[in-house]
CSV table of C-alpha atoms in Angstrom, one decimal:
chain,number,residue,atom,x,y,z
A,14,MET,CA,-34.7,-7.4,-39.4
A,15,ASP,CA,-36.7,-4.7,-40.4
A,16,ALA,CA,-39.1,-4.4,-37.1
A,17,LEU,CA,-35.9,-4.0,-34.7
A,18,GLN,CA,-34.7,-1.2,-32.6
A,19,PHE,CA,-31.1,-1.0,-31.4
A,20,HIS,CA,-28.0,1.1,-31.0
A,21,ARG,CA,-25.6,0.7,-33.5
A,22,HIS,CA,-22.4,0.6,-31.1
A,23,ARG,CA,-20.0,-0.3,-33.7
A,24,ARG,CA,-20.4,2.3,-34.9
A,25,LEU,CA,-17.8,4.5,-33.0
A,26,ARG,CA,-15.0,1.9,-33.0
A,27,GLN,CA,-14.8,1.3,-37.2
A,28,THR,CA,-10.9,2.1,-37.5
A,29,GLU,CA,-8.1,3.0,-35.6
A,30,ASN,CA,-8.6,6.7,-35.8
A,31,LEU,CA,-12.0,6.5,-34.9
A,32,ARG,CA,-11.6,4.8,-31.7
A,33,ALA,CA,-8.5,7.3,-30.8
A,34,MET,CA,-11.1,9.9,-31.4
A,35,VAL,CA,-13.5,8.8,-28.6
A,36,ARG,CA,-11.1,7.2,-26.3
A,37,GLU,CA,-11.7,8.6,-22.6
A,38,THR,CA,-8.7,8.0,-21.0
A,39,HIS,CA,-5.5,8.4,-21.6
A,40,LEU,CA,-1.9,7.3,-20.2
A,41,HIS,CA,0.4,10.7,-20.0
A,42,VAL,CA,3.8,9.8,-19.1
A,43,GLU,CA,3.8,12.3,-16.7
A,44,ASP,CA,1.3,10.3,-14.6
A,45,PHE,CA,4.1,7.8,-13.8
A,46,ILE,CA,5.5,7.9,-10.0
A,47,TYR,CA,9.5,5.7,-10.5
A,48,PRO,CA,10.4,3.8,-8.4
A,49,VAL,CA,14.6,3.2,-7.0
A,50,PHE,CA,16.3,1.5,-4.5
A,51,ALA,CA,20.0,2.4,-3.4
A,52,ILE,CA,22.4,0.9,-1.6
A,53,GLU,CA,25.9,1.4,0.4
A,54,GLY,CA,28.3,-0.1,-1.9
A,55,GLU,CA,30.4,0.9,-4.8
A,56,ASN,CA,30.2,-0.4,-8.4
A,57,VAL,CA,27.1,-1.8,-7.7
A,58,LYS,CA,23.9,-2.7,-9.8
A,59,GLN,CA,22.1,-6.0,-9.2
A,60,GLU,CA,19.1,-6.9,-10.3
A,61,VAL,CA,16.2,-7.7,-7.5
A,62,PRO,CA,15.8,-12.2,-8.1
A,63,SER,CA,11.6,-11.9,-7.8
A,64,MET,CA,11.9,-8.9,-10.3
A,65,PRO,CA,13.1,-8.8,-14.2
A,66,GLY,CA,14.9,-5.7,-15.0
A,67,VAL,CA,14.7,-4.3,-11.2
A,68,TYR,CA,18.0,-3.2,-10.0
A,69,GLN,CA,19.7,-2.1,-6.7
A,70,PHE,CA,22.1,1.1,-7.4
A,71,SER,CA,24.6,2.4,-5.5
A,72,LEU,CA,25.2,6.0,-5.7
A,73,ASP,CA,27.8,6.0,-8.2
A,74,ARG,CA,25.7,4.1,-10.7
A,75,LEU,CA,22.1,5.5,-9.5
A,76,ASN,CA,22.6,8.5,-11.0
A,77,ASP,CA,22.3,6.5,-15.0
A,78,GLU,CA,19.2,5.5,-13.9
A,79,ILE,CA,18.1,8.9,-13.1
A,80,ALA,CA,19.2,9.9,-15.8
A,81,GLU,CA,17.0,7.1,-18.2
A,82,ALA,CA,13.8,7.7,-15.9
A,83,VAL,CA,14.5,11.6,-17.2
A,84,GLU,CA,14.9,11.3,-20.6
A,85,LEU,CA,12.1,9.0,-21.0
A,86,GLY,CA,10.1,12.4,-20.0
A,87,ILE,CA,9.3,11.4,-16.5
A,88,LYS,CA,8.7,13.8,-13.3
A,89,SER,CA,8.7,12.5,-10.6
A,90,VAL,CA,10.9,9.0,-8.5
A,91,ILE,CA,10.5,7.6,-5.1
A,92,ILE,CA,13.7,6.5,-3.8
A,93,PHE,CA,13.5,3.9,-1.6
A,94,GLY,CA,16.7,3.0,0.8
A,95,ILE,CA,18.4,-0.2,1.5
A,96,PRO,CA,21.5,0.3,4.7
A,97,ASN,CA,25.0,-1.7,5.5
A,98,GLU,CA,23.6,-2.0,9.6
A,99,LYS,CA,19.9,-2.2,11.3
A,100,ASP,CA,19.4,-2.1,13.9
A,101,GLU,CA,16.6,-2.9,16.6
A,102,VAL,CA,14.7,1.6,16.1
A,103,GLY,CA,15.9,2.1,12.6
A,104,SER,CA,18.4,4.2,12.8
A,105,GLN,CA,19.7,4.5,9.4
A,106,ALA,CA,15.8,5.6,8.7
A,107,TYR,CA,16.7,9.3,10.4
A,108,CYS,CA,20.5,9.0,9.8
A,109,GLU,CA,21.6,12.7,8.4
A,110,HIS,CA,24.3,10.2,6.7
A,111,GLY,CA,22.2,7.8,5.7
A,112,ILE,CA,22.0,5.5,2.5
A,113,VAL,CA,18.3,7.7,1.8
A,114,GLN,CA,19.8,11.3,2.4
A,115,LYS,CA,22.6,10.3,0.6
A,116,ALA,CA,20.8,9.9,-2.5
A,117,ILE,CA,18.5,12.2,-1.9
A,118,HIS,CA,21.1,14.8,-1.9
A,119,GLN,CA,22.4,13.4,-5.0
A,120,VAL,CA,19.6,13.3,-7.5
A,121,LYS,CA,18.3,17.0,-6.2
A,122,GLN,CA,22.0,18.0,-7.6
A,123,SER,CA,22.1,16.6,-10.5
A,124,PHE,CA,18.4,16.7,-11.2
A,125,PRO,CA,17.4,19.3,-9.6
A,126,ASP,CA,13.8,19.8,-11.5
A,127,LEU,CA,13.1,15.7,-11.1
A,128,VAL,CA,9.9,15.8,-8.1
A,129,VAL,CA,12.1,13.4,-5.6
A,130,ILE,CA,9.7,11.8,-3.2
A,131,ALA,CA,11.4,9.8,0.3
A,132,ASP,CA,9.8,6.7,1.4
A,133,THR,CA,9.5,6.8,5.1
A,134,CYS,CA,9.5,4.4,6.8
A,135,LEU,CA,11.7,2.6,9.1
A,136,CYS,CA,10.9,-1.5,8.2
A,137,GLU,CA,14.1,-1.8,5.4
A,138,TYR,CA,16.3,0.0,8.4
A,139,THR,CA,15.0,-2.8,11.5
A,140,SER,CA,16.2,-5.2,12.7
A,141,HIS,CA,13.5,-6.8,13.0
A,142,GLY,CA,12.0,-5.5,10.1
A,143,HIS,CA,8.7,-4.4,11.3
A,144,CYS,CA,7.5,-1.0,11.1
A,145,GLY,CA,8.1,0.9,14.4
A,146,VAL,CA,9.5,-0.1,17.5
A,147,VAL,CA,9.1,-2.9,19.2
A,148,GLU,CA,8.9,-4.5,22.4
A,149,GLN,CA,8.3,-8.2,23.0
A,150,GLU,CA,6.7,-8.2,19.9
A,151,GLU,CA,4.7,-5.5,20.2
A,152,VAL,CA,4.7,-2.9,17.6
A,153,LEU,CA,4.4,0.6,19.4
A,154,ASN,CA,2.4,2.8,18.2
A,155,ASP,CA,3.5,6.4,19.7
A,156,PRO,CA,7.2,5.4,20.6
A,157,SER,CA,7.4,4.7,16.2
A,158,LEU,CA,5.8,8.1,15.3
A,159,GLU,CA,9.0,10.0,17.3
A,160,LEU,CA,10.8,8.1,14.8
A,161,LEU,CA,9.7,8.7,12.2
A,162,VAL,CA,8.7,12.7,12.5
A,163,LYS,CA,13.0,12.5,12.3
A,164,THR,CA,13.0,10.8,9.5
A,165,ALA,CA,10.7,12.6,7.3
A,166,VAL,CA,12.7,16.0,8.7
A,167,SER,CA,16.3,13.8,8.2
A,168,GLN,CA,14.6,13.8,4.3
A,169,ALA,CA,13.2,16.7,3.8
A,170,SER,CA,16.4,18.4,4.9
A,171,ALA,CA,18.5,16.2,2.2
A,172,GLY,CA,16.5,18.4,-0.8
A,173,ALA,CA,12.7,15.2,-0.8
A,174,ASP,CA,10.0,16.9,-2.6
A,175,ILE,CA,7.2,14.9,-0.7
A,176,ILE,CA,7.6,13.0,1.7
A,177,ALA,CA,5.9,9.6,1.5
A,178,PRO,CA,5.0,8.1,4.6
A,179,SER,CA,3.8,3.9,4.2
A,180,ASN,CA,4.2,2.9,7.9
A,181,MET,CA,0.8,2.9,8.7
A,182,MET,CA,1.1,4.4,12.4
A,183,ASP,CA,-2.1,6.0,13.5
A,184,GLY,CA,-1.5,9.8,13.9
A,185,PHE,CA,1.7,9.0,11.2
A,186,VAL,CA,0.1,12.1,9.9
A,187,ALA,CA,-0.8,14.6,11.8
A,188,ALA,CA,3.0,13.8,13.9
A,189,ILE,CA,4.8,14.7,10.3
A,190,ARG,CA,3.0,17.4,9.9
A,191,ARG,CA,3.5,19.1,12.3
A,192,GLY,CA,7.7,17.8,12.7
A,193,LEU,CA,7.7,19.2,9.2
A,194,ASP,CA,6.5,22.2,9.7
A,195,GLU,CA,8.4,22.8,13.3
A,196,ALA,CA,11.4,22.2,11.6
A,197,GLY,CA,10.7,24.9,8.6
A,198,PHE,CA,9.0,22.5,6.0
A,199,ALA,CA,5.5,23.8,5.9
A,200,HIS,CA,6.1,23.8,2.5
A,201,VAL,CA,7.0,19.6,1.9
A,202,PRO,CA,3.6,18.9,0.8
A,203,ILE,CA,2.7,14.7,2.3
A,204,MET,CA,2.0,12.1,0.3
A,205,SER,CA,0.0,9.4,2.8
A,206,TYR,CA,0.3,5.7,2.2
A,207,ALA,CA,-3.5,6.6,3.7
A,208,VAL,CA,-5.0,2.6,3.0
A,209,LYS,CA,-2.4,-0.1,2.7
A,210,TYR,CA,-3.4,-3.2,3.2
A,211,ALA,CA,-1.5,-6.3,4.7
A,212,SER,CA,-1.2,-7.9,1.6
A,213,ALA,CA,0.5,-11.2,-0.2
A,214,PHE,CA,1.7,-8.9,-3.4
A,215,TYR,CA,4.4,-7.8,-1.8
A,216,GLY,CA,6.8,-10.5,-1.3
A,217,PRO,CA,8.7,-9.4,-4.4
A,218,PHE,CA,9.5,-5.7,-3.1
A,219,ARG,CA,11.1,-6.9,0.5
A,220,ASP,CA,13.1,-8.8,-1.8
A,221,ALA,CA,15.1,-5.7,-3.3
A,222,ALA,CA,14.4,-3.9,0.3
A,223,ASN,CA,15.5,-6.6,2.5
A,224,SER,CA,12.6,-5.8,4.9
A,225,THR,CA,11.2,-8.8,5.0
A,226,PRO,CA,9.5,-9.2,9.1
A,227,GLN,CA,11.5,-11.7,11.5
A,228,PHE,CA,8.8,-12.7,13.6
A,229,GLY,CA,4.8,-12.3,12.9
A,230,ASP,CA,3.0,-9.5,10.1
A,231,ARG,CA,1.6,-6.7,9.4
A,232,LYS,CA,-1.8,-6.8,9.8
A,233,THR,CA,-2.3,-5.0,13.2
A,234,TYR,CA,-1.1,-2.0,11.1
A,235,GLN,CA,-1.7,-2.6,7.9
A,236,MET,CA,-5.5,-3.4,6.8
A,237,ASP,CA,-7.4,-6.5,6.4
A,238,PRO,CA,-7.9,-7.2,2.2
A,239,ALA,CA,-11.5,-8.1,3.3
A,240,ASN,CA,-12.7,-4.3,5.1
A,241,ARG,CA,-14.3,-1.0,2.4
A,242,LEU,CA,-15.5,1.6,4.8
A,243,GLU,CA,-11.7,1.2,6.7
A,244,ALA,CA,-10.2,2.8,3.5
A,245,PHE,CA,-12.7,6.1,4.1
A,246,ARG,CA,-11.8,6.1,7.6
A,247,GLU,CA,-8.4,5.8,7.7
A,248,ALA,CA,-7.9,8.1,4.7
A,249,GLU,CA,-10.4,10.9,6.4
A,250,SER,CA,-8.3,10.5,9.1
A,251,ASP,CA,-4.7,11.8,7.6
A,252,VAL,CA,-6.5,14.1,5.0
A,253,ALA,CA,-8.1,16.1,8.1
A,254,GLU,CA,-4.7,15.5,9.6
A,255,GLY,CA,-3.2,16.4,6.7
A,256,ALA,CA,-1.9,15.0,3.4
A,257,ASP,CA,-1.7,16.3,0.7
A,258,PHE,CA,-1.8,13.0,-1.5
A,259,ILE,CA,-4.0,9.3,-0.8
A,260,MET,CA,-2.0,6.1,-1.8
A,261,VAL,CA,-4.0,3.6,-2.3
A,262,LYS,CA,-1.7,0.2,-1.9
A,263,PRO,CA,-1.4,-2.2,-3.5
A,264,ALA,CA,-3.1,-1.5,-7.1
A,265,LEU,CA,-4.8,-3.9,-8.8
A,266,ALA,CA,-6.6,-6.0,-6.2
A,267,TYR,CA,-8.0,-2.5,-5.2
A,268,LEU,CA,-9.9,-1.1,-7.8
A,269,ASP,CA,-13.4,-0.5,-5.3
A,270,ILE,CA,-11.1,1.5,-3.2
A,271,ILE,CA,-8.9,3.9,-5.4
A,272,ARG,CA,-12.8,4.6,-7.0
A,273,ASP,CA,-13.8,5.7,-3.6
A,274,MET,CA,-11.1,7.9,-3.0
A,275,LYS,CA,-11.1,9.3,-5.9
A,276,ASN,CA,-15.1,10.0,-5.4
A,277,ARG,CA,-15.1,11.4,-1.7
A,278,PHE,CA,-11.9,12.9,-1.3
A,279,HIS,CA,-10.7,16.0,-3.5
A,280,LEU,CA,-7.1,15.3,-3.3
A,281,PRO,CA,-4.6,13.5,-6.4
A,282,ILE,CA,-4.7,10.1,-5.5
A,283,VAL,CA,-2.4,7.7,-6.6
A,284,ALA,CA,-1.8,3.8,-7.2
A,285,TYR,CA,0.9,1.8,-6.0
A,286,ASN,CA,1.3,-0.7,-8.8
A,287,VAL,CA,3.2,-3.6,-6.2
A,288,SER,CA,6.4,-5.3,-7.0
A,289,GLY,CA,3.7,-8.6,-6.6
A,290,GLU,CA,1.7,-7.4,-9.7
A,291,TYR,CA,5.0,-7.0,-11.2
A,292,ALA,CA,6.5,-9.9,-10.5
A,293,MET,CA,3.2,-12.6,-11.8
A,294,ILE,CA,3.2,-10.2,-15.5
A,295,LYS,CA,6.9,-10.2,-16.4
A,296,ALA,CA,7.0,-14.2,-15.4
A,297,ALA,CA,4.4,-15.5,-17.8
A,298,ALA,CA,5.6,-12.7,-20.8
A,299,GLN,CA,8.8,-14.3,-19.8
A,300,ASN,CA,7.3,-17.8,-20.0
A,301,GLY,CA,5.2,-16.7,-23.3
A,302,TRP,CA,2.2,-16.4,-21.9
A,303,VAL,CA,1.0,-12.9,-22.1
A,304,ASN,CA,1.9,-10.2,-24.1
A,305,GLU,CA,3.8,-8.0,-21.7
A,306,LYS,CA,3.4,-4.9,-23.7
A,307,GLN,CA,-0.8,-5.4,-24.7
A,308,ILE,CA,-1.4,-6.1,-20.2
A,309,VAL,CA,0.8,-3.7,-19.1
A,310,LEU,CA,-1.2,-0.6,-21.1
A,311,GLU,CA,-4.3,-2.1,-19.7
A,312,MET,CA,-3.7,-2.3,-16.3
A,313,LEU,CA,-1.6,0.7,-16.0
A,314,LEU,CA,-5.6,2.3,-18.0
A,315,GLY,CA,-7.5,0.5,-15.5
A,316,MET,CA,-6.3,2.0,-13.0
A,317,LYS,CA,-6.2,5.6,-14.7
A,318,ARG,CA,-9.9,4.4,-15.5
A,319,ALA,CA,-10.7,3.9,-11.6
A,320,GLY,CA,-10.1,7.3,-10.7
A,321,ALA,CA,-5.8,7.5,-10.0
A,322,ASP,CA,-4.2,10.5,-11.7
A,323,LEU,CA,-0.5,9.6,-10.3
A,324,ILE,CA,0.5,5.6,-10.2
A,325,LEU,CA,3.1,4.5,-9.1
A,326,THR,CA,4.7,1.7,-10.8
A,327,TYR,CA,8.2,-0.3,-11.8
A,328,PHE,CA,6.7,-0.3,-15.4
A,329,ALA,CA,7.6,3.7,-15.6
A,330,LYS,CA,10.0,3.0,-18.3
A,331,ASP,CA,9.0,0.7,-20.6
A,332,VAL,CA,5.8,2.3,-20.9
A,333,ALA,CA,8.0,5.8,-21.5
A,334,ARG,CA,9.1,3.9,-24.1
A,335,TRP,CA,5.5,2.6,-25.6
A,336,LEU,CA,4.5,6.6,-25.2
A,337,LYS,CA,7.3,7.8,-27.1
A,338,GLU,CA,6.8,4.9,-29.9
C-alpha cells in the first residue's frame, strides 16, 4: 500500500456539516415558479386525475391557494386558465374579462408583491386545441401572431408582471414585444418558451388545462426532441427579438439543453419541470417505489446544476415546506 499514489476525496464527505460546507449547488424557495390553474365557476377545487395534489380553482377559492404559496415563501406564480367556452380563434384568451385576466387582476389586488406570470397561448381556448389559427388543419403562423399580441396586451392590462408566451410561432417574441411597447407596457418583460420540444411529457397538463389537440399533433411548431442545434437557433431568435428570460421545456430529459443555454446566453434560464415529470414521481411514490422527497430534491438540484436559474414546478409548495424543515 505504501507505493500507491491516490487522492482522498472522501475527506470532504465524512459528516453532514462537512458535506454542507463544500456543497456546490443549492435550492432556494426564490428559485421556484408555482403553476396555478384558474377555472370558471364557483366553489371549485377540482383535483387533476393524472396530477395528484394539483387542482383547478374557481376564483372564489383561488386566493386560499395563493395565500398558502405566499406563506411558504414562494415569490412567483404562473396562471393558466380553463374557460367555459371555446371557439376557433380562442377569443377567451384575449377577452378583457377572460378567466386568466380576472385571475391576474384578483391575485395582484390581494397579493401586490407576488410576481404574477401570464401563460400566453391559445391552446386552452381554441375548440381545436392548437396554439394558433387553423385553416384546413394547418396552423397558420402570421395570423396567429395577431391574436397572441392581443392576448399579451390584455394580460398586461390585467396586471401581469411577466408575459410568458408558449406557442412556438415564428416571430412571437418580436410581435409581442412590439405590441406591449405600443400599448404602454414597455416595462413588462417576456419569459419566452424559447426552447419547447414536442414532448410526450405534456400529457397530464393537457388533462389539467383541457387542451388536447382535436386533430394531429404539435410537431409542426414545437421542436423535434432529437435536435440540439435547433435550440440555439430558436433561442438566438428570441433573444434578438427582445426576450428577457429563456425557458427550456421539458427539463428532465433536456438537461444538456439547459446547460447549452446557460453557456451561450446571459439571460435568466428557466427550466419547466413539466406535468409528466411530476406525475411519474407521484405515481411511483404512491406505490412505495421511491422516496418522493429525496427524488424530487435530487431532480431539481440536477436542473439547477445544469444551469437553471429558475424552475417552474408543480412541486414548488412541497419543496418550500421541505426547505423550511
